[in-house]
CSV table of C-alpha atoms and ligand atoms in Angstrom, one decimal:
chain,number,residue,atom,x,y,z
C,29,MET,CA,0.0,0.1,0.1
C,30,GLN,CA,1.3,3.3,-1.0
C,31,HIS,CA,1.8,6.2,1.4
C,32,ARG,CA,-0.5,9.1,0.8
C,33,VAL,CA,2.1,12.0,1.3
C,34,VAL,CA,5.3,11.5,-0.1
C,35,LEU,CA,8.6,13.6,0.1
C,36,SER,CA,11.0,13.3,-2.7
C,37,ILE,CA,14.5,14.3,-2.1
C,38,ASP,CA,16.4,14.7,-5.3
C,39,LEU,CA,19.9,13.6,-4.6
C,40,SER,CA,21.4,14.8,-7.8
C,41,VAL,CA,20.2,18.4,-7.0
C,42,LEU,CA,21.3,17.9,-3.4
C,43,ALA,CA,25.0,16.9,-5.0
C,44,ALA,CA,24.7,20.1,-7.3
C,45,ASN,CA,23.9,22.3,-4.3
C,46,TYR,CA,27.0,20.8,-2.6
C,47,THR,CA,29.3,21.8,-5.5
C,48,ALA,CA,27.5,25.1,-5.7
C,49,VAL,CA,28.4,25.8,-1.9
C,50,ARG,CA,32.0,24.4,-2.5
C,51,GLU,CA,32.5,27.0,-5.3
C,52,ILE,CA,31.5,29.9,-3.4
C,53,ALA,CA,32.9,28.9,-0.1
C,54,SER,CA,36.4,28.2,-1.7
C,55,PRO,CA,39.2,27.8,-0.5
C,56,CYS,CA,37.5,26.3,2.4
C,57,ALA,CA,36.2,22.6,2.1
C,58,VAL,CA,32.7,22.1,3.0
C,59,MET,CA,31.3,19.8,6.0
C,60,PRO,CA,27.8,18.8,5.6
C,61,VAL,CA,25.7,19.3,8.7
C,62,LEU,CA,23.3,16.3,8.9
C,63,LYS,CA,22.0,16.6,12.4
C,64,ALA,CA,18.6,15.7,13.6
C,65,ASN,CA,18.4,13.0,10.8
C,66,ALA,CA,19.5,15.5,8.2
C,67,TYR,CA,16.9,17.9,9.4
C,68,GLY,CA,14.4,15.3,9.3
C,69,LEU,CA,14.8,14.3,5.7
C,70,GLY,CA,16.5,10.9,6.5
C,71,VAL,CA,20.3,10.8,7.0
C,72,ALA,CA,21.6,7.5,5.5
C,73,ARG,CA,21.0,8.3,1.7
C,74,ILE,CA,21.8,12.1,2.1
C,75,ALA,CA,25.0,11.4,3.9
C,76,GLU,CA,26.1,8.8,1.3
C,77,ALA,CA,25.2,10.9,-1.8
C,78,LEU,CA,27.3,13.8,0.0
C,79,VAL,CA,30.2,12.0,0.6
C,80,ALA,CA,30.0,10.4,-3.2
C,81,ALA,CA,29.9,14.3,-4.1
C,82,GLY,CA,33.4,14.9,-2.1
C,83,ALA,CA,32.3,15.8,1.4
C,84,PRO,CA,35.4,15.3,3.4
C,85,ARG,CA,33.8,14.9,6.9
C,86,ILE,CA,30.3,15.1,8.3
C,87,ALA,CA,29.0,16.9,11.4
C,88,VAL,CA,26.0,15.8,13.5
C,89,ALA,CA,24.7,16.9,16.9
C,90,GLU,CA,24.8,13.8,19.1
C,91,PRO,CA,26.5,10.2,19.6
C,92,TYR,CA,23.5,8.3,18.4
C,93,GLU,CA,23.6,10.2,15.0
C,94,ALA,CA,27.4,9.7,14.8
C,95,LEU,CA,27.1,6.1,15.3
C,96,GLN,CA,24.8,5.8,12.4
C,97,LEU,CA,27.4,7.3,10.0
C,98,CYS,CA,30.8,5.6,11.2
C,99,HIS,CA,30.6,3.2,8.3
C,100,LEU,CA,31.0,5.9,5.6
C,101,GLY,CA,34.6,6.1,6.0
C,102,VAL,CA,35.0,10.1,6.7
C,103,PRO,CA,35.4,11.6,10.1
C,104,ILE,CA,32.3,12.0,11.9
C,105,GLN,CA,32.1,15.2,14.2
C,106,ILE,CA,29.9,16.0,17.0
C,107,LEU,CA,29.5,19.7,17.1
C,108,SER,CA,28.0,21.2,20.1
C,109,GLY,CA,28.7,19.3,23.4
C,110,ILE,CA,29.2,15.7,24.8
C,111,LEU,CA,27.9,14.2,27.9
C,112,PRO,CA,30.3,12.6,30.3
C,113,ASP,CA,28.7,9.3,30.0
C,114,GLU,CA,28.9,9.3,26.2
C,115,ILE,CA,32.6,9.9,25.9
C,116,GLU,CA,33.9,6.5,26.3
C,117,GLU,CA,31.8,4.9,23.5
C,118,MET,CA,32.6,7.8,21.1
C,119,VAL,CA,36.3,7.7,21.8
C,120,ALA,CA,36.0,4.0,20.8
C,121,HIS,CA,34.4,4.7,17.4
C,122,ASP,CA,37.0,7.5,16.6
C,123,VAL,CA,34.0,10.3,16.5
C,124,VAL,CA,35.8,13.7,16.5
C,125,LEU,CA,34.9,15.2,19.8
C,126,PRO,CA,33.9,18.9,20.8
C,127,ILE,CA,35.9,20.3,23.6
C,128,VAL,CA,33.8,22.8,25.2
C,129,SER,CA,35.4,23.2,28.7
C,130,LEU,CA,38.7,22.2,30.7
C,131,GLU,CA,36.6,19.3,32.2
C,132,SER,CA,35.3,18.1,28.9
C,133,ALA,CA,38.9,17.9,27.8
C,134,GLN,CA,40.1,16.1,30.9
C,135,LEU,CA,37.3,13.4,30.6
C,136,ILE,CA,38.0,12.7,26.9
C,137,SER,CA,41.7,12.5,27.5
C,138,ALA,CA,41.2,10.2,30.3
C,139,ALA,CA,39.1,8.0,28.2
C,140,ALA,CA,41.4,8.0,25.4
C,141,VAL,CA,44.4,7.0,27.5
C,142,ALA,CA,42.2,4.2,29.2
C,143,GLN,CA,41.7,2.9,25.7
C,144,HIS,CA,45.1,3.4,24.5
C,145,ARG,CA,43.8,5.6,21.8
C,146,ILE,CA,44.2,9.2,20.5
C,147,ALA,CA,40.9,11.2,20.5
C,148,THR,CA,40.6,13.8,17.7
C,149,VAL,CA,39.0,16.9,19.0
C,150,HIS,CA,37.9,20.5,18.1
C,151,LEU,CA,37.9,23.2,20.5
C,152,LYS,CA,34.6,25.0,20.4
C,153,LEU,CA,35.1,28.7,21.1
C,154,ASP,CA,32.0,30.9,22.5
C,155,THR,CA,32.8,34.1,20.8
C,156,GLY,CA,29.2,35.6,21.4
C,157,MET,CA,26.8,32.6,20.6
C,158,GLY,CA,26.1,32.2,24.4
C,159,ARG,CA,25.1,28.7,24.0
C,160,ALA,CA,28.2,26.5,24.7
C,161,GLY,CA,31.9,26.4,24.7
C,162,ILE,CA,35.1,28.0,26.1
C,163,LEU,CA,34.5,31.7,26.4
C,164,TRP,CA,36.9,33.5,23.9
C,165,CYS,CA,38.6,35.4,26.8
C,166,GLU,CA,39.3,32.6,28.8
C,167,ALA,CA,40.4,30.6,26.1
C,168,PRO,CA,44.3,31.4,26.1
C,169,GLU,CA,44.9,30.0,29.7
C,170,LEU,CA,42.5,27.0,29.0
C,171,LEU,CA,44.1,26.2,25.9
C,172,ARG,CA,47.7,25.9,27.3
C,173,GLN,CA,46.1,23.4,30.0
C,174,ILE,CA,44.2,21.3,27.5
C,175,ALA,CA,47.2,21.2,25.0
C,176,SER,CA,49.3,19.3,27.8
C,177,LEU,CA,46.7,16.6,28.3
C,178,PRO,CA,47.6,13.2,27.0
C,179,GLY,CA,45.6,11.3,24.3
C,180,LEU,CA,44.2,14.3,22.5
C,181,ASN,CA,44.8,15.2,19.0
C,182,ILE,CA,43.6,18.8,19.0
C,183,GLU,CA,42.6,18.9,15.3
C,184,GLY,CA,40.5,22.0,15.1
C,185,LEU,CA,39.2,25.2,16.7
C,186,PHE,CA,35.7,26.5,15.7
C,187,THR,CA,33.0,28.9,16.7
C,188,HIS,CA,29.2,29.7,15.7
C,189,PHE,CA,27.3,32.9,14.7
C,190,PRO,CA,24.0,34.0,16.1
C,191,LEU,CA,23.5,36.9,13.6
C,192,ALA,CA,25.4,36.0,10.4
C,193,TYR,CA,22.2,36.5,8.1
C,194,GLU,CA,22.8,40.4,8.6
C,195,GLN,CA,24.8,41.6,5.8
C,196,GLY,CA,27.8,43.4,7.1
C,197,SER,CA,26.8,42.4,10.8
C,198,SER,CA,29.2,44.4,13.3
C,199,PHE,CA,28.6,41.5,15.8
C,200,THR,CA,29.9,39.0,13.3
C,201,HIS,CA,32.8,41.1,12.9
C,202,ILE,CA,33.5,41.2,16.7
C,203,GLN,CA,33.3,37.6,16.8
C,204,LEU,CA,35.9,37.0,14.0
C,205,THR,CA,38.3,39.3,15.9
C,206,ARG,CA,37.6,37.4,19.2
C,207,PHE,CA,38.1,34.3,17.3
C,208,LYS,CA,41.4,35.5,15.4
C,209,SER,CA,43.0,36.6,18.8
C,210,VAL,CA,42.5,33.3,20.2
C,211,VAL,CA,44.1,31.7,16.9
C,212,ALA,CA,47.0,34.0,17.6
C,213,ALA,CA,47.3,33.5,21.2
C,214,ALA,CA,47.4,29.8,20.6
C,215,ALA,CA,50.1,30.2,17.6
C,216,SER,CA,52.2,32.1,20.1
C,217,GLU,CA,52.3,29.0,22.5
C,218,GLY,CA,53.1,26.9,19.5
C,219,LEU,CA,49.4,25.4,19.0
C,220,CYS,CA,48.6,25.2,15.5
C,221,PHE,CA,45.1,23.9,14.3
C,222,GLN,CA,44.5,21.8,11.0
C,223,TYR,CA,40.9,23.1,10.8
C,224,LEU,CA,39.5,26.4,11.8
C,225,HIS,CA,35.9,26.7,11.1
C,226,ALA,CA,32.9,29.1,11.8
C,227,ALA,CA,30.7,29.6,8.8
C,228,ASN,CA,27.0,28.1,8.5
C,229,SER,CA,24.8,28.5,5.6
C,230,ASP,CA,24.0,32.2,6.8
C,231,ALA,CA,27.6,33.2,7.1
C,232,ILE,CA,28.6,31.4,3.6
C,233,ASN,CA,25.8,33.8,2.1
C,234,ASN,CA,26.2,37.1,4.0
C,235,ALA,CA,29.6,37.3,5.5
C,236,PRO,CA,32.1,36.2,2.9
C,237,GLU,CA,35.3,36.7,4.9
C,238,THR,CA,34.1,33.7,7.2
C,239,CYS,CA,35.0,31.7,4.1
C,240,GLN,CA,38.6,33.0,3.8
C,241,HIS,CA,41.9,32.9,5.5
C,242,PRO,CA,42.4,31.9,8.2
C,243,PHE,CA,39.4,29.7,7.9
C,244,ASN,CA,39.6,26.4,5.9
C,245,LEU,CA,36.4,24.7,6.5
C,246,VAL,CA,32.7,25.6,6.4
C,247,ARG,CA,29.6,23.8,8.0
C,248,CYS,CA,26.8,23.8,5.7
C,249,GLY,CA,23.1,22.4,6.5
C,250,ILE,CA,20.2,24.2,5.2
C,251,ASN,CA,21.6,25.3,1.8
C,252,LEU,CA,22.4,21.8,0.7
C,253,HIS,CA,18.6,21.0,0.8
C,254,GLY,CA,18.0,24.1,-1.6
C,255,ALA,CA,16.5,26.3,1.3
C,256,PHE,CA,17.8,29.5,3.0
C,257,ASP,CA,17.5,31.7,5.9
C,258,ALA,CA,15.1,34.3,4.2
C,259,ALA,CA,16.3,36.7,7.1
C,260,GLY,CA,19.3,37.1,5.0
C,261,SER,CA,20.4,37.1,1.3
C,262,LEU,CA,21.6,34.3,-0.9
C,263,ARG,CA,24.9,34.0,-2.7
C,264,VAL,CA,24.8,30.4,-3.5
C,265,PRO,CA,23.0,29.4,-6.7
C,266,LEU,CA,20.8,26.8,-5.0
C,267,LYS,CA,18.0,24.5,-6.3
C,268,PRO,CA,15.2,23.1,-4.2
C,269,VAL,CA,16.0,19.5,-3.2
C,270,LEU,CA,12.5,18.8,-2.0
C,271,THR,CA,9.1,17.9,-3.3
C,272,LEU,CA,6.2,17.2,-1.1
C,273,GLN,CA,3.2,15.8,-2.9
C,274,THR,CA,-0.2,14.0,-2.1
C,275,ARG,CA,-3.5,13.5,-3.9
C,276,LEU,CA,-7.0,14.7,-4.2
C,277,THR,CA,-9.3,12.4,-2.4
C,278,GLN,CA,-12.7,13.9,-3.1
C,279,ILE,CA,-14.1,16.7,-5.2
C,280,ARG,CA,-17.7,18.3,-4.6
C,281,THR,CA,-19.7,21.3,-5.7
C,282,LEU,CA,-20.7,23.1,-2.8
C,283,PRO,CA,-23.8,25.5,-2.5
C,284,ALA,CA,-23.4,29.2,-1.6
C,285,GLY,CA,-23.2,29.8,2.1
C,286,MET,CA,-21.5,26.3,3.0
C,287,PRO,CA,-19.0,26.7,5.8
C,288,ILE,CA,-15.8,24.9,5.5
C,289,GLY,CA,-13.7,23.0,8.4
C,290,TYR,CA,-13.1,23.4,12.0
C,291,GLY,CA,-14.1,26.9,13.1
C,292,HIS,CA,-16.0,27.7,10.2
C,293,THR,CA,-13.2,30.0,9.1
C,294,PHE,CA,-14.3,30.0,5.3
C,295,GLN,CA,-17.6,30.2,3.8
C,296,THR,CA,-18.4,29.7,0.0
C,297,SER,CA,-19.9,33.0,-1.5
C,298,SER,CA,-21.3,31.1,-4.5
C,299,SER,CA,-21.4,27.7,-5.7
C,300,MET,CA,-17.8,26.4,-5.7
C,301,ARG,CA,-16.1,23.2,-6.8
C,302,VAL,CA,-13.9,22.2,-3.5
C,303,GLY,CA,-11.4,19.7,-3.4
C,304,THR,CA,-10.2,17.7,-0.5
C,305,VAL,CA,-6.5,16.9,-0.3
C,306,CYS,CA,-4.8,14.0,1.8
C,307,ALA,CA,-2.4,16.2,3.9
C,308,GLY,CA,-2.6,18.0,7.1
C,309,TYR,CA,-0.8,19.3,10.2
C,310,ALA,CA,0.3,15.8,11.0
C,311,ASP,CA,2.2,15.9,7.7
C,312,GLY,CA,4.0,19.1,8.8
C,313,LEU,CA,1.8,21.5,6.8
C,314,PRO,CA,1.8,24.7,9.1
C,315,LEU,CA,-1.6,25.7,10.4
C,316,ALA,CA,-0.8,29.1,9.4
C,317,LEU,CA,-1.3,28.2,5.7
C,318,SER,CA,-5.1,27.9,6.4
C,319,ASN,CA,-7.1,30.3,4.3
C,320,ARG,CA,-3.6,31.8,3.2
C,321,GLY,CA,-1.3,29.1,1.5
C,322,SER,CA,-2.0,27.2,-1.8
C,323,VAL,CA,-1.1,23.8,-3.4
C,324,LEU,CA,-0.4,23.1,-7.0
C,325,ILE,CA,-2.7,21.1,-9.2
C,326,HIS,CA,-2.2,20.3,-12.8
C,327,GLY,CA,0.5,23.1,-12.8
C,328,ARG,CA,-1.8,25.9,-11.5
C,329,ARG,CA,-1.7,27.7,-8.0
C,330,VAL,CA,-5.0,26.7,-6.0
C,331,PRO,CA,-5.9,28.6,-2.7
C,332,ILE,CA,-6.2,26.2,0.7
C,333,ILE,CA,-9.7,27.4,1.9
C,334,GLY,CA,-10.8,26.7,5.6
C,335,ARG,CA,-8.8,25.6,8.4
C,336,ILE,CA,-6.1,22.6,7.9
C,337,SER,CA,-6.9,19.7,9.8
C,338,MET,CA,-4.8,16.9,11.0
C,339,ASP,CA,-5.0,14.8,7.8
C,340,TYR,CA,-6.8,16.8,5.3
C,341,LEU,CA,-7.0,20.3,3.8
C,342,THR,CA,-9.5,21.8,1.3
C,343,VAL,CA,-8.9,23.8,-1.8
C,344,ASP,CA,-10.9,25.8,-4.1
C,345,LEU,CA,-10.9,23.8,-7.6
C,346,ASP,CA,-13.0,26.5,-9.7
C,347,SER,CA,-9.8,27.2,-11.6
C,348,VAL,CA,-8.9,23.5,-12.3
C,349,PRO,CA,-12.0,22.1,-13.9
C,350,GLU,CA,-10.1,19.0,-15.3
C,351,ALA,CA,-9.0,18.0,-11.7
C,352,SER,CA,-10.4,14.4,-10.6
C,353,VAL,CA,-10.1,12.1,-7.7
C,354,GLY,CA,-6.7,10.5,-7.2
C,355,ASP,CA,-4.7,13.6,-8.9
C,356,GLN,CA,-1.4,14.5,-7.8
C,357,VAL,CA,-1.1,17.5,-5.4
C,358,ILE,CA,2.1,19.5,-5.0
C,359,LEU,CA,2.3,20.8,-1.5
C,360,LEU,CA,5.9,21.8,-1.8
C,361,GLY,CA,8.2,21.9,-5.1
C,362,LYS,CA,7.5,22.6,-8.8
C,363,ASP,CA,4.6,21.7,-11.2
C,364,GLY,CA,5.2,23.2,-14.6
C,365,GLU,CA,6.1,27.0,-14.1
C,366,ALA,CA,4.5,27.1,-10.7
C,367,GLU,CA,6.5,26.5,-7.6
C,368,ILE,CA,5.6,26.5,-4.0
C,369,ARG,CA,9.2,27.0,-1.9
C,370,VAL,CA,10.1,26.1,1.7
C,371,GLN,CA,10.7,29.8,2.4
C,372,ASP,CA,6.9,30.7,1.2
C,373,TRP,CA,5.5,28.5,3.9
C,374,ALA,CA,8.1,30.0,6.6
C,375,SER,CA,7.2,33.4,5.5
C,376,ILE,CA,3.4,32.8,6.0
C,377,LYS,CA,4.1,30.9,9.3
C,378,GLY,CA,6.3,33.6,10.6
C,379,THR,CA,9.3,31.3,11.1
C,380,HIS,CA,12.3,30.0,9.3
C,381,ALA,CA,13.1,27.2,6.8
C,382,TYR,CA,14.6,25.0,9.5
C,383,ASP,CA,11.6,24.8,11.3
C,384,ILE,CA,9.4,24.0,8.2
C,385,ILE,CA,11.8,21.3,7.1
C,386,CYS,CA,12.4,19.6,10.6
C,387,SER,CA,8.5,19.6,10.9
C,388,ILE,CA,7.6,17.4,8.0
C,389,GLY,CA,5.5,14.7,9.7
C,390,SER,CA,6.8,11.2,10.7
C,391,ARG,CA,4.1,9.4,8.6
C,392,VAL,CA,5.3,11.1,5.2
C,393,LYS,CA,7.2,8.5,3.3
C,394,ARG,CA,10.7,10.0,2.5
C,395,VAL,CA,11.8,8.6,-1.1
C,396,CYS,CA,15.4,9.5,-2.6
C,397,VAL,CA,15.4,10.0,-6.3
H,8,LIG,C1,27.3,24.6,15.3
H,8,LIG,C2,26.5,24.7,14.0
H,8,LIG,N1,27.1,24.9,12.7
H,8,LIG,C3,26.6,24.8,11.6
H,8,LIG,C4,25.3,24.4,11.6
H,8,LIG,C5,24.6,24.3,10.1
H,8,LIG,O1,23.6,25.5,9.9
H,8,LIG,P1,23.0,25.7,8.7
H,8,LIG,O2,22.0,24.7,8.5
H,8,LIG,O3,22.4,27.1,8.7
H,8,LIG,O4,24.0,25.8,7.5
H,8,LIG,C6,24.4,24.3,12.7
H,8,LIG,C7,22.9,24.0,12.7
H,8,LIG,O5,22.3,24.8,13.4
H,8,LIG,C8,25.3,24.5,14.1
H,8,LIG,O6,24.7,24.1,15.1
């Protein structure tokens, strides 16, 4: 039995987006960020496709995600933090770990020594994100202590930006200055790093200096899926990777004055051909699309009428007289010349593209094409 709502992920477009990001971010290498099951899209095939496209390493958020990718033959790296009881297994699997404090460095060092291994680590600097890491002003002294610990290969130093979507952001500039001052202090102690990285998709697009010397790596997530943070500008020529589609389940001609859906938020003003579509908020459609969004049927844009419910939504089919039950409905993606983008939903919901992609429902069948 086929799933009604299907999310197609075009792996060749994904690979093309990877190449486009690499060209713009050059000379930096590009590390895909595939945390949270590749933003909910399904990490296994996406990771394989990106490694085939040349990704030299992959970043995730937590140990479970790292273990899923260890077979790929490239370094797998945890970005933001590690719990004490997670360290032993991660060291045993050669996962690249973040150091966010002297304590975390001591625990990783002790686990590595106990296992007669060398743990590869990247030091995470908090230059103004305020979420995790070693404060930039405390870093020079801590780096000296961390560098003296046994069993550690201190391979990288990195930081993260909260405001990189702002073109010419003065705060991002301050963060860069803080980061570079730590790099210089470390160098004066003889500590150099193979990888220096800071840029996410926002920075790649809006702060080009984060892709230049001394940086040699960027961390890219949302852009690979063809989406971007509409709060900023887009420099990378991306193509949409995702198509979310379903089908029409019923078509009726309703009389004038007929209320539609929960809350009766829509009422037909004249006789109207109304289609019922098999997708609702359980599939990830924002409730905010009720009476405001649209879908594509036979290449035409058709307004959503009434409130979206858990499994269904209703549309005004007056402009598509040839539509019939079972026909394809494009919720996100292209149909002929018409297109609905992740950013369109994000703007109607008043959120960002990450929220939209990560909210696609668990019952939606993910298919890689
Ligand atoms: C530390 C870190 N780096 C990079 C990224 C990738 O961000 P983006 O999807 O905007 O490229 C994330 C994602 O939130 C992150 O937490």
